[in-house]
PDB file of C-alpha atoms and ligand atoms in Angstrom:
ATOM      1  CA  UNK L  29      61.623 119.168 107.347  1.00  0.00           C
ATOM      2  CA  UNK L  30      58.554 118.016 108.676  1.00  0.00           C
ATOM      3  CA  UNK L  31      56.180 119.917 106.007  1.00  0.00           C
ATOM      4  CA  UNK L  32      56.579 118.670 102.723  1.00  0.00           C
ATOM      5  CA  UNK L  33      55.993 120.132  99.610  1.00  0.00           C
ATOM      6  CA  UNK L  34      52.782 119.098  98.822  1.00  0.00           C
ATOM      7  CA  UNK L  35      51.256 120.235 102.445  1.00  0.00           C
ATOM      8  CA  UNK L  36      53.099 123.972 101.925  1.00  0.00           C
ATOM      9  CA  UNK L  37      51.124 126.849 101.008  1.00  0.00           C
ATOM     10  CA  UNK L  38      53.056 129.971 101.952  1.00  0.00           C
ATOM     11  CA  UNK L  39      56.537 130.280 102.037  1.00  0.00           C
ATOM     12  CA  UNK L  40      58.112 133.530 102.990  1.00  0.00           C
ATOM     13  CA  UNK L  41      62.075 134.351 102.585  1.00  0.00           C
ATOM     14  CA  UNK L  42      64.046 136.691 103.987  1.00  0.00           C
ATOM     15  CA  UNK L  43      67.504 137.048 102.500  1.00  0.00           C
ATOM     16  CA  UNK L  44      70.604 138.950 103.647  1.00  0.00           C
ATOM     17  CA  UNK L  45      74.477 139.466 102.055  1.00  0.00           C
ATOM     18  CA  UNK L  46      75.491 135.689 102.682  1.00  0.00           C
ATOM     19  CA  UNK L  47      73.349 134.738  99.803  1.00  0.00           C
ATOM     20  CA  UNK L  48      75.162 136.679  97.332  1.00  0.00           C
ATOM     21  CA  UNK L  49      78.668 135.840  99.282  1.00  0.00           C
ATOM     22  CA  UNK L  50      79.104 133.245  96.489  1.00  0.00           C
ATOM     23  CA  UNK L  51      78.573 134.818  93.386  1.00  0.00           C
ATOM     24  CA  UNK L  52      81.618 136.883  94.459  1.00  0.00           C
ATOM     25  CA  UNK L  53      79.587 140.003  96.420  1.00  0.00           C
ATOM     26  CA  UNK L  54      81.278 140.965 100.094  1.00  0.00           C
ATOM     27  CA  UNK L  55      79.051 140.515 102.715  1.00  0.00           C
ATOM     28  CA  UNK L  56      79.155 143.873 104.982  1.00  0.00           C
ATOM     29  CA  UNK L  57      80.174 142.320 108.221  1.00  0.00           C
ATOM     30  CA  UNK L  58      82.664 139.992 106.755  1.00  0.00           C
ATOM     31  CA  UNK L  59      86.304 140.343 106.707  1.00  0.00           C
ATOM     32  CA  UNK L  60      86.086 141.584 102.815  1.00  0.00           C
ATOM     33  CA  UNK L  61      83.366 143.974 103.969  1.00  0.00           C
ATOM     34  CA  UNK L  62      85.586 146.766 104.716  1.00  0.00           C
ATOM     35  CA  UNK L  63      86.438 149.630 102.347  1.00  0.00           C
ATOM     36  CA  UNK L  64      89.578 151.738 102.731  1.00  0.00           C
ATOM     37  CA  UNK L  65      89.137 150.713 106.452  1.00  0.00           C
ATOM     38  CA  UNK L  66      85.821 151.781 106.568  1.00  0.00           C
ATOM     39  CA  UNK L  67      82.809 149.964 107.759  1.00  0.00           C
ATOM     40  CA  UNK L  68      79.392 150.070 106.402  1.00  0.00           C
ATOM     41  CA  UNK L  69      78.314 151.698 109.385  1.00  0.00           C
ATOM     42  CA  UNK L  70      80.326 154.816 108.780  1.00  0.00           C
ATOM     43  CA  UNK L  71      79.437 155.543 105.674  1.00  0.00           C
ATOM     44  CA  UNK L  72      76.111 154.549 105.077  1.00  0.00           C
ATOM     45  CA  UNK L  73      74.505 156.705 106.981  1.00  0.00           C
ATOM     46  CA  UNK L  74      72.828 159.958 106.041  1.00  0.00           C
ATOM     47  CA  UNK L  75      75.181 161.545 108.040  1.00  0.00           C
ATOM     48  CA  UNK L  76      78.281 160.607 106.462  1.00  0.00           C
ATOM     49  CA  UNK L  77      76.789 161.570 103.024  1.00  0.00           C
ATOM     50  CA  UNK L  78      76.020 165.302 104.391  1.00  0.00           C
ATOM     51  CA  UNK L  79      79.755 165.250 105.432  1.00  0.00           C
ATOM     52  CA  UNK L  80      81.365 164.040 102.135  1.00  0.00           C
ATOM     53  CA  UNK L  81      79.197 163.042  99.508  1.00  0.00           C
ATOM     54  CA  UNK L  82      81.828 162.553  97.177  1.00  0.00           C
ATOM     55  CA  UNK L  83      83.667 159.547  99.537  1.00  0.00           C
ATOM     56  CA  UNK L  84      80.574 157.842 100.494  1.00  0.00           C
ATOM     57  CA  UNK L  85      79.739 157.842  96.430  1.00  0.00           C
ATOM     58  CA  UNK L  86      82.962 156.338  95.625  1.00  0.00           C
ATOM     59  CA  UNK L  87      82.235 153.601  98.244  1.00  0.00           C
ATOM     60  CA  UNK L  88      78.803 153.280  96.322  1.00  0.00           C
ATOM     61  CA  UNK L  89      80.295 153.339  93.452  1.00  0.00           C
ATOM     62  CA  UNK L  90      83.331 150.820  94.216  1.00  0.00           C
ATOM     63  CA  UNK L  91      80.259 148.172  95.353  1.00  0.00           C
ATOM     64  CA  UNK L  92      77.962 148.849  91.824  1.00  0.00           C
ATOM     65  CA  UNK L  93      81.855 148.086  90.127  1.00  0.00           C
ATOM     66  CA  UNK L  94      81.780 144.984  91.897  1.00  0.00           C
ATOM     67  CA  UNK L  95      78.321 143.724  91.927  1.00  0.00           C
ATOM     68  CA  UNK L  96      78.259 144.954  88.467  1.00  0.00           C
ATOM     69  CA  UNK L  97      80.408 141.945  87.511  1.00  0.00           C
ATOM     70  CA  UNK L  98      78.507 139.151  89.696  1.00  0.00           C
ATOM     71  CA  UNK L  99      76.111 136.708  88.578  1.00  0.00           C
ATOM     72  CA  UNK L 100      72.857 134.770  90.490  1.00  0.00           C
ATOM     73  CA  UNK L 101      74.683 131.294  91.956  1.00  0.00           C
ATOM     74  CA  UNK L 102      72.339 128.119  92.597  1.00  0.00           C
ATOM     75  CA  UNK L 103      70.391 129.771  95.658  1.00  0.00           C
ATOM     76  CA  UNK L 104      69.158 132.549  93.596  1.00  0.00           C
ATOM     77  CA  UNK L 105      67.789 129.958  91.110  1.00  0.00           C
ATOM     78  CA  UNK L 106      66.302 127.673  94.160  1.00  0.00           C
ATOM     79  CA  UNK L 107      64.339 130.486  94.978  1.00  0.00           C
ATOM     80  CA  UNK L 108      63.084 131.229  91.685  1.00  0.00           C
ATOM     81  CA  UNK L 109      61.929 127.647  91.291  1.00  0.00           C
ATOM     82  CA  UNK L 110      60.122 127.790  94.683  1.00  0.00           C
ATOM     83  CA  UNK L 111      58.329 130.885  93.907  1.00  0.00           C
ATOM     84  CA  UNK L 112      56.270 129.388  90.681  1.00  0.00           C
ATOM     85  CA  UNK L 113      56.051 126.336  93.166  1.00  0.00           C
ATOM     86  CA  UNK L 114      54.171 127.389  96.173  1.00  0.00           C
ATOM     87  CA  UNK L 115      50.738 129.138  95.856  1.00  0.00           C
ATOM     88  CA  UNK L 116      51.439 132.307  98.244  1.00  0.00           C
ATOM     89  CA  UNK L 117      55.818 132.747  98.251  1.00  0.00           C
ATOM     90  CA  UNK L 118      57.185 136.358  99.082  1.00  0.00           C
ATOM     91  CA  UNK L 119      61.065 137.116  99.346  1.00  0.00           C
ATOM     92  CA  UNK L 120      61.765 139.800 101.231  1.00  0.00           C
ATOM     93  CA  UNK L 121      65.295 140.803 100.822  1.00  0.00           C
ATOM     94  CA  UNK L 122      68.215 142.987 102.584  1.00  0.00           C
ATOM     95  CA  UNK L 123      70.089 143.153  99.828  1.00  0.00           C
ATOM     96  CA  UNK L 124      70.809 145.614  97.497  1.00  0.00           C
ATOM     97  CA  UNK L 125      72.280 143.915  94.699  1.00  0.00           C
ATOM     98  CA  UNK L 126      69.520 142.975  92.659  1.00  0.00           C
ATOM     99  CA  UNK L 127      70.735 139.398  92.152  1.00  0.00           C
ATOM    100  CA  UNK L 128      67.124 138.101  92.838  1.00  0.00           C
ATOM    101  CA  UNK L 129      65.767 140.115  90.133  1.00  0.00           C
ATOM    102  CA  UNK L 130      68.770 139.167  87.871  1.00  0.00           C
ATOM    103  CA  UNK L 131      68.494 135.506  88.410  1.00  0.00           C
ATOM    104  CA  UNK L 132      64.276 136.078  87.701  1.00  0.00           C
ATOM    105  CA  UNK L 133      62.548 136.476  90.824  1.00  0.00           C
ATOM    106  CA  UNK L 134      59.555 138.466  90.579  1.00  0.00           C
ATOM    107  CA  UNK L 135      57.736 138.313  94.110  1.00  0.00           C
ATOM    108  CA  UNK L 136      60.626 140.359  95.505  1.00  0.00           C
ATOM    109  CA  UNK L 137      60.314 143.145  98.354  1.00  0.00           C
ATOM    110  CA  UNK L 138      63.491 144.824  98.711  1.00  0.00           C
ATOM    111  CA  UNK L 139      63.254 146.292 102.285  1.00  0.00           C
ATOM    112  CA  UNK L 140      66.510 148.441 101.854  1.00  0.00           C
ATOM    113  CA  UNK L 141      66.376 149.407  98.333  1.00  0.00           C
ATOM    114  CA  UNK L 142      68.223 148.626  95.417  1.00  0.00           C
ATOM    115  CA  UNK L 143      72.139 149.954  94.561  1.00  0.00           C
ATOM    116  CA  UNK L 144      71.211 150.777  90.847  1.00  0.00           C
ATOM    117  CA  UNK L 145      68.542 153.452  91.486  1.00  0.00           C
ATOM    118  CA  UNK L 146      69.526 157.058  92.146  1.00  0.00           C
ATOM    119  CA  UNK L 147      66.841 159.595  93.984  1.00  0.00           C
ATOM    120  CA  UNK L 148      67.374 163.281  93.620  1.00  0.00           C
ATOM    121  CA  UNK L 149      67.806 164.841  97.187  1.00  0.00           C
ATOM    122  CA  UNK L 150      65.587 167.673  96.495  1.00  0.00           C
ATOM    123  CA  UNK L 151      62.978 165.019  95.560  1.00  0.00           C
ATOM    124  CA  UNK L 152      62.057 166.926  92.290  1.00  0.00           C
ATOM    125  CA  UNK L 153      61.005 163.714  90.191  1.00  0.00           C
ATOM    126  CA  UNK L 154      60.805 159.446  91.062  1.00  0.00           C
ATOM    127  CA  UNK L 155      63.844 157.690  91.520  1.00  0.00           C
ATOM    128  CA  UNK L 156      65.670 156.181  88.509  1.00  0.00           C
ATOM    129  CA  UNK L 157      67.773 153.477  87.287  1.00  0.00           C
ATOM    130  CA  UNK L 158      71.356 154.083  86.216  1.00  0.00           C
ATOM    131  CA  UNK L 159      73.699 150.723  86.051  1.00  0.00           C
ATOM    132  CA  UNK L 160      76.516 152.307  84.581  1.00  0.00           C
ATOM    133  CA  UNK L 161      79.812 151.790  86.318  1.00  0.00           C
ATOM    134  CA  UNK L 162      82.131 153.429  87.149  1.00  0.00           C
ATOM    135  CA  UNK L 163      80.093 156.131  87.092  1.00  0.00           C
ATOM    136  CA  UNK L 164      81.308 159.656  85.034  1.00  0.00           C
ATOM    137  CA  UNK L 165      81.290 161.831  87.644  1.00  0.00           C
ATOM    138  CA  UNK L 166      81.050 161.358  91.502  1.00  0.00           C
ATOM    139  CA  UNK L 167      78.953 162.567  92.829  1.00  0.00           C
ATOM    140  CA  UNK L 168      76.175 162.245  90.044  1.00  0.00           C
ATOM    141  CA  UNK L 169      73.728 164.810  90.100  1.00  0.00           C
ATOM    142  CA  UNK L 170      69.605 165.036  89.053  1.00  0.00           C
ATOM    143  CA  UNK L 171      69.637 165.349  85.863  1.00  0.00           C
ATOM    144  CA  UNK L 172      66.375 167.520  85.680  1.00  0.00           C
ATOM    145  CA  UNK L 173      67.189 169.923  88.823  1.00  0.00           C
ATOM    146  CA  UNK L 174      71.091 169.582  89.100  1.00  0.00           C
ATOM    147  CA  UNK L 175      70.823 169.014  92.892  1.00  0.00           C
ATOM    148  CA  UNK L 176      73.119 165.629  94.597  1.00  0.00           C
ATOM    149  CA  UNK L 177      72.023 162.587  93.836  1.00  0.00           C
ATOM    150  CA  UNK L 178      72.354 159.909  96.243  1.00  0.00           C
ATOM    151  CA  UNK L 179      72.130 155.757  96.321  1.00  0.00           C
ATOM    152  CA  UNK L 180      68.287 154.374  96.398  1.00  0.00           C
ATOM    153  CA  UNK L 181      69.017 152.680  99.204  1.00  0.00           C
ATOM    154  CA  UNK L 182      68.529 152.710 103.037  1.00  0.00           C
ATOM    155  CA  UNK L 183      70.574 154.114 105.363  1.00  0.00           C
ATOM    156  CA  UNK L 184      71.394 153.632 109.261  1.00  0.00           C
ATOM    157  CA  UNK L 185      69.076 155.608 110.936  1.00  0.00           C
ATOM    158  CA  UNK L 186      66.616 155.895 107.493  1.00  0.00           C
ATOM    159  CA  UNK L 187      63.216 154.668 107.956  1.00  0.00           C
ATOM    160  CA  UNK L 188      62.248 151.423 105.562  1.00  0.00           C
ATOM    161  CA  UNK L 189      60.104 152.021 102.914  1.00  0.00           C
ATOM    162  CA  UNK L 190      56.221 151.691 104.545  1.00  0.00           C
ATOM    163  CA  UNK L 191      55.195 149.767 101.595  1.00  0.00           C
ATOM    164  CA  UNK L 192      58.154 147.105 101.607  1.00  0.00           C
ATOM    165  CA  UNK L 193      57.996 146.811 105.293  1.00  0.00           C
ATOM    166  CA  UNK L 194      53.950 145.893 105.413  1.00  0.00           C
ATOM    167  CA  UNK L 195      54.449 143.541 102.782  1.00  0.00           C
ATOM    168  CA  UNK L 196      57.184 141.815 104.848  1.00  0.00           C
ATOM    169  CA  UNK L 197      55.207 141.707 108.236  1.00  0.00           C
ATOM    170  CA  UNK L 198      52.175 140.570 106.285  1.00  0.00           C
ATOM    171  CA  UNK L 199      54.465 137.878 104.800  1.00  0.00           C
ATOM    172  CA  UNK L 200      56.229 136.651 108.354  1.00  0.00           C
ATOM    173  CA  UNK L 201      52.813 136.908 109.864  1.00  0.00           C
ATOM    174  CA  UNK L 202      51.008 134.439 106.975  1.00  0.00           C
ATOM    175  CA  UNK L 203      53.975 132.041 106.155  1.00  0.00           C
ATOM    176  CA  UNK L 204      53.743 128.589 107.041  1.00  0.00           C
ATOM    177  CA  UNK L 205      57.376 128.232 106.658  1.00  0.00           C
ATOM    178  CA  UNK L 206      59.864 131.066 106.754  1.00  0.00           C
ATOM    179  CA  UNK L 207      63.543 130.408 105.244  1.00  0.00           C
ATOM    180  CA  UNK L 208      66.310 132.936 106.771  1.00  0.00           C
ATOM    181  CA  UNK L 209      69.491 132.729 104.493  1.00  0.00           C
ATOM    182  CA  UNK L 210      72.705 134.306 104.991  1.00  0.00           C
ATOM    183  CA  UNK L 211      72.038 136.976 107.286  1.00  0.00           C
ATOM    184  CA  UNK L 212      73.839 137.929 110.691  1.00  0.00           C
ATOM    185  CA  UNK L 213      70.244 138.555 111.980  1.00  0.00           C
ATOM    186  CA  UNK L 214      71.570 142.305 113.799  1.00  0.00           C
ATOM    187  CA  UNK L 215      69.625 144.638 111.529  1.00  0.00           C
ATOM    188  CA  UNK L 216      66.326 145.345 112.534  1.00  0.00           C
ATOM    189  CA  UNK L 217      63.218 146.223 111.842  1.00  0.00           C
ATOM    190  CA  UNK L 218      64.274 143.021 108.975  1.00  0.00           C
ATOM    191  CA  UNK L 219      65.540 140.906 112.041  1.00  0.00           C
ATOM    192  CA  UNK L 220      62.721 141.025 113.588  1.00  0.00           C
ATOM    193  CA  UNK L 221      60.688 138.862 110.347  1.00  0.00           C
ATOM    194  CA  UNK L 222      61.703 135.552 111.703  1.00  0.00           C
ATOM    195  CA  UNK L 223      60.546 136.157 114.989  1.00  0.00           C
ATOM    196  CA  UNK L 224      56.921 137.578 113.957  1.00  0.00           C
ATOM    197  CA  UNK L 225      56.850 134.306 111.911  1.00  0.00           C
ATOM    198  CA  UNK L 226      57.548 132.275 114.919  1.00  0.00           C
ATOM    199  CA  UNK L 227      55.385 134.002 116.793  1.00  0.00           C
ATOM    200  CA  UNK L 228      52.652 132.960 114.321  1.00  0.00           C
ATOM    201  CA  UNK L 229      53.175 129.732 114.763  1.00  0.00           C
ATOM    202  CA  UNK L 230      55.517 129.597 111.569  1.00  0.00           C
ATOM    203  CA  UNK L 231      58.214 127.396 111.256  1.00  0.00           C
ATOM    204  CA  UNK L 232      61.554 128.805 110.610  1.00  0.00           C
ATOM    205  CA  UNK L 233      64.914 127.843 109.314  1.00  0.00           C
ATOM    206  CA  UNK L 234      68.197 129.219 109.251  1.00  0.00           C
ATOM    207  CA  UNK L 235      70.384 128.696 106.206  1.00  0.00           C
ATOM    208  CA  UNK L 236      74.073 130.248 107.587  1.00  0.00           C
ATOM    209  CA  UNK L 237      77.555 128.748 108.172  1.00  0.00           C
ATOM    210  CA  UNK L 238      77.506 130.693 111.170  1.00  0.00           C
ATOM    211  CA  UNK L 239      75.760 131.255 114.260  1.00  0.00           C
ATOM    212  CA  UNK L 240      73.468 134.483 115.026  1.00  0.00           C
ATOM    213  CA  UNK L 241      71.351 135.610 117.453  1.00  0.00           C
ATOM    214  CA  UNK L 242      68.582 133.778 116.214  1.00  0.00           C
ATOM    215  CA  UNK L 243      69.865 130.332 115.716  1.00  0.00           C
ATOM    216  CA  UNK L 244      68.448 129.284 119.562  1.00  0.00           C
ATOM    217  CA  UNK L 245      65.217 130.192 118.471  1.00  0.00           C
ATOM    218  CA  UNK L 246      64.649 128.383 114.974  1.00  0.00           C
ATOM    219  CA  UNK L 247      63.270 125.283 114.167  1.00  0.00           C
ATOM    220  CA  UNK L 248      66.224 123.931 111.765  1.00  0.00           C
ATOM    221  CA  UNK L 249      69.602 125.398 111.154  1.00  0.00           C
ATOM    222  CA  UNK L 250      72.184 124.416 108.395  1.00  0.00           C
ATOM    223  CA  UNK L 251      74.921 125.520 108.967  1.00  0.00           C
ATOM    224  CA  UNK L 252      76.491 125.363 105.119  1.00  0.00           C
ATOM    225  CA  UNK L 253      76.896 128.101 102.440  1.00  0.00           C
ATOM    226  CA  UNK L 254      73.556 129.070 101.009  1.00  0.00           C
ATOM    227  CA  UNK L 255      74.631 127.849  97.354  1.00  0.00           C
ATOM    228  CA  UNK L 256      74.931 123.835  98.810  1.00  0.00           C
ATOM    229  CA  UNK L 257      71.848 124.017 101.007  1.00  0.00           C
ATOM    230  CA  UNK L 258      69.487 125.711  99.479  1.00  0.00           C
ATOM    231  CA  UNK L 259      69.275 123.624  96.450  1.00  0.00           C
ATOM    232  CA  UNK L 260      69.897 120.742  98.142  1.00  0.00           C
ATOM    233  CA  UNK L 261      67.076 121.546 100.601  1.00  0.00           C
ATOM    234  CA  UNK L 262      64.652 122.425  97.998  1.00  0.00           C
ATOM    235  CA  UNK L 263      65.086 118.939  95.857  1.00  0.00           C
ATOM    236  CA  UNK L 264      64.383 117.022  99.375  1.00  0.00           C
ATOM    237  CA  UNK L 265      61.276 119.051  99.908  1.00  0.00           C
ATOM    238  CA  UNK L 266      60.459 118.374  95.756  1.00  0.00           C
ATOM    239  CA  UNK L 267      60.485 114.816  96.369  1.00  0.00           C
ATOM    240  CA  UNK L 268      58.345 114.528  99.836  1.00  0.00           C
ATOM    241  CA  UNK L 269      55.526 116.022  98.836  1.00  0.00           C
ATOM    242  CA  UNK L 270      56.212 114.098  95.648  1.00  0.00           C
ATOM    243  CA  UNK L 271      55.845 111.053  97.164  1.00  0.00           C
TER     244      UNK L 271
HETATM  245  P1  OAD X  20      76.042 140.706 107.098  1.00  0.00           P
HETATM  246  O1  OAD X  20      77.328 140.987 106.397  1.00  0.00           O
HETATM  247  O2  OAD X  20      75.810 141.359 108.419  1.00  0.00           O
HETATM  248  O3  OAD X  20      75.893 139.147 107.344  1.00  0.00           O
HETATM  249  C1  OAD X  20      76.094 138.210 106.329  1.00  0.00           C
HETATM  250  C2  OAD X  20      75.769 136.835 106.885  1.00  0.00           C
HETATM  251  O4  OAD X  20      75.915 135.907 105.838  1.00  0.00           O
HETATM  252  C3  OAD X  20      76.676 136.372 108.030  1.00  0.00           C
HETATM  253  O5  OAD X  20      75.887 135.873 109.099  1.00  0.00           O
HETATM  254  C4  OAD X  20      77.511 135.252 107.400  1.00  0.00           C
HETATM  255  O6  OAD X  20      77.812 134.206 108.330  1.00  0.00           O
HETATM  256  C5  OAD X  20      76.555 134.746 106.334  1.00  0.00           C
HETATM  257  N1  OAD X  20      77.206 134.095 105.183  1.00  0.00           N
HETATM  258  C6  OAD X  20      78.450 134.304 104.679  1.00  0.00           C
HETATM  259  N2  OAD X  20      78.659 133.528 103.612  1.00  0.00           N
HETATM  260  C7  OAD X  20      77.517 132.813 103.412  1.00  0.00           C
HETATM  261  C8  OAD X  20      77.110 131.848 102.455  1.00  0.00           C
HETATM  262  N3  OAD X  20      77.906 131.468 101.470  1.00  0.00           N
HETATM  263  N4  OAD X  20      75.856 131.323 102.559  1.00  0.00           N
HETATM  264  C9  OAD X  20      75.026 131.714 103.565  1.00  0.00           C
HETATM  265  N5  OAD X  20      75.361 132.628 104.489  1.00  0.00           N
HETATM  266  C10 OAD X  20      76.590 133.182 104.414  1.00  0.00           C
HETATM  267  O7  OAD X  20      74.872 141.045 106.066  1.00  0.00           O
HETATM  268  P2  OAD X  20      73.321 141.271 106.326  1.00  0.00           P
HETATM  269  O8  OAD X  20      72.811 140.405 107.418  1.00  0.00           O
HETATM  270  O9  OAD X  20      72.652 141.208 105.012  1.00  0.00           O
HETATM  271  O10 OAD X  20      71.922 147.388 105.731  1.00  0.00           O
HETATM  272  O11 OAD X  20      73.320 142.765 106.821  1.00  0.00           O
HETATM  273  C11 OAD X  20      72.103 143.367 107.114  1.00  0.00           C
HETATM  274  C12 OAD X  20      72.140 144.819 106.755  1.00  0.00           C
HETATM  275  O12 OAD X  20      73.210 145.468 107.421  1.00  0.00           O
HETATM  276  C13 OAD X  20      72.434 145.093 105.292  1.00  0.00           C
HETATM  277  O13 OAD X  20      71.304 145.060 104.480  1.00  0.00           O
HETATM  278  C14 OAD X  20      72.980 146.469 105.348  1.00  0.00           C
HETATM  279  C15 OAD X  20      73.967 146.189 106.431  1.00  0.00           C
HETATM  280  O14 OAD X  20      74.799 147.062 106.880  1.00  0.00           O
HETATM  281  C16 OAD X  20      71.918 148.618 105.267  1.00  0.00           C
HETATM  282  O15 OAD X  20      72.762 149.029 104.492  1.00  0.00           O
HETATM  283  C17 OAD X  20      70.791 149.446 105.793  1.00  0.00           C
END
C-alpha cells in the first residue's frame, strides 16, 4: 500500500456478503445461497412478496434463524479498529446482517437495510426491531394496524434509502482510500461506490478470493478470504505509518 497510516485521512468501506461468509452467513450468489431452489432474485423482490407473502417470509425468516446464530469474525473487528483510527472512516454496507453493528461499528450506512427491522406496509408508524427467531407467526403483522408486515430491507427493483445512498456517494467521492470486501461487485447503485472513488482520484482495493467485474480497474486486489486479509492488511498499514 503506498499510503500509510499516518498519511490517511479518509477511509471509506464498502462491504458485501463475503465478509460475513466466515462467521458462517451464506453469501447470496454462492453455492449455499440458494433456498429450496430459490435464488435471491426470486424472492426478494416486491413482487414475489405481493404473490406469497407467507414463502418469501419463511425465506426471511430461515436467514434471521441463521444469522441469528453467527458472530463478527476478525474483519468485522479490523474495521472497528480502523474506524477510531482514521479521522473521517464511513462503512457503507450491503449487508443485512447487522454483524458490523454486532461486532461495534458505529459509522455504519446500511444501503439495503437491516434483516431485524420490520415496516408495516400500510406505513402507519416507523419501522421496528424484532430479533426473535423463528418468528410466531409468518407472516407477522403491524402490531398497531394489523396490516402485513414485511423485512426492512431492500428489494430488487426498490429504490435505496436517499439518506444512506448520499452518505455513500459523499463517502466514495471524499475517501482517500476505498476498501471493497467480499462483494461480487453486480449490484448497483452500491457497485458503482468504487468507481466514483476512482474517479476521484481515490485509491481502491479489492479484498475477494474471486474475481469481479471490478478487479481490472482497482489499484490492489487480494485475492484471500476477508477474515486473513483484512487484519493482516490493517497491522501492515499500523506499522508504516508507525514507522
Ligand atoms: P454476493 O453473494 O453476490 O457476493 C459475495 C462475494 O463475496 C463474492 O464475490 C465472493 O467471491 C466473495 N466472498 C466469498 N467468501 C468470501 C470471504 N471469505 N472473504 C471475502 N470475500 C468472500 O453478495 P453481495 O455482493 O453482497 O441485495 O450481493 C450484493 C447484493 O445482492 C446483496 O446485498 C443483496 C443481493 O442479492 C439485495 O438483497 C437488494
Amino acid at each position: 500500500m503506498s499510503l500509510p497510516a499516518g498519511q490517511l485521512r479518509s477511509v471509506a468501506v464498502l462491504t458485501g456478503a463475503g465478509i460475513s461468509a466466515e462467521s458462517g452467513v451464506p453469501t447470496f450468489r454462492g453455492e449455499d445461497g440458494l433456498w429450496r431452489n430459490y435464488r435471491a432474485e426470486d424472492l426478494a423482490t416486491p413482487q414475489a412478496f405481493r404473490r406469497d407473502p407467507e414463502l418469501v417470509w419463511q425465506w426471511y425468516d430461515w436467514r434471521r434463524g441463521l444469522i441469528g446464530r453467527c458472530r463478527p469474525n476478525a474483519a468485522h473487528r479490523a474495521l472497528v479498529e480502523m474506524e477510531s483510527y482514521f479521522e473521517d472512516f464511513v462503512l457503507v454496507t450491503q449487508n443485512v446482517d447487522g454483524l458490523h453493528h454486532l461486532a461495534g461499528s458505529r459509522a455504519v450506512v446500511e444501503l439495503h437495510g437491516n434483516i431485524w427491522s420490520l415496516c408495516c406496509t400500510r406505513g402507519c408508524r416507523p419501522d421496528w426491531l424484532d430479533r426473535t427467531f423463528p418468528l410466531p407467526v409468518l407472516p407477522p403483522h403491524c402490531p398497531d394496524c394489523g396490516a402485513l408486515a414485511r423485512p426492512g430491507v431492500v428489494w430488487f427493483g426498490e429504490a435505496l434509502p436517499q439518506a444512506a445512498l448520499e452518505a455513500s456517494l459523499a463517502a466514495a467521492r471524499c475517501c482517500q482510500l476505498m476498501l471493497v470486501v467480499g462483494t461480487s461487485a453486480l449490484v448497483h447503485p452500491a457497485a458503482s461506490l468504487p468507481v466514483v472513488a476512482l474517479q476521484s482520484g481515490a485509491r481502491v482495493v479489492e479484498v475477494n478470493p474471486q474475481p469481479t467485474p471490478l478487479s481490472g480497474a482497482v489499484d490492489q486486489v487480494f485475492r484471500e478470504q476477508a477474515a486473513v486479509a483484512l487484519p493482516r492488511w490493517w497491522r501492515d498499514t499500523l506499522a508504516q505509518g508507525n514507522r
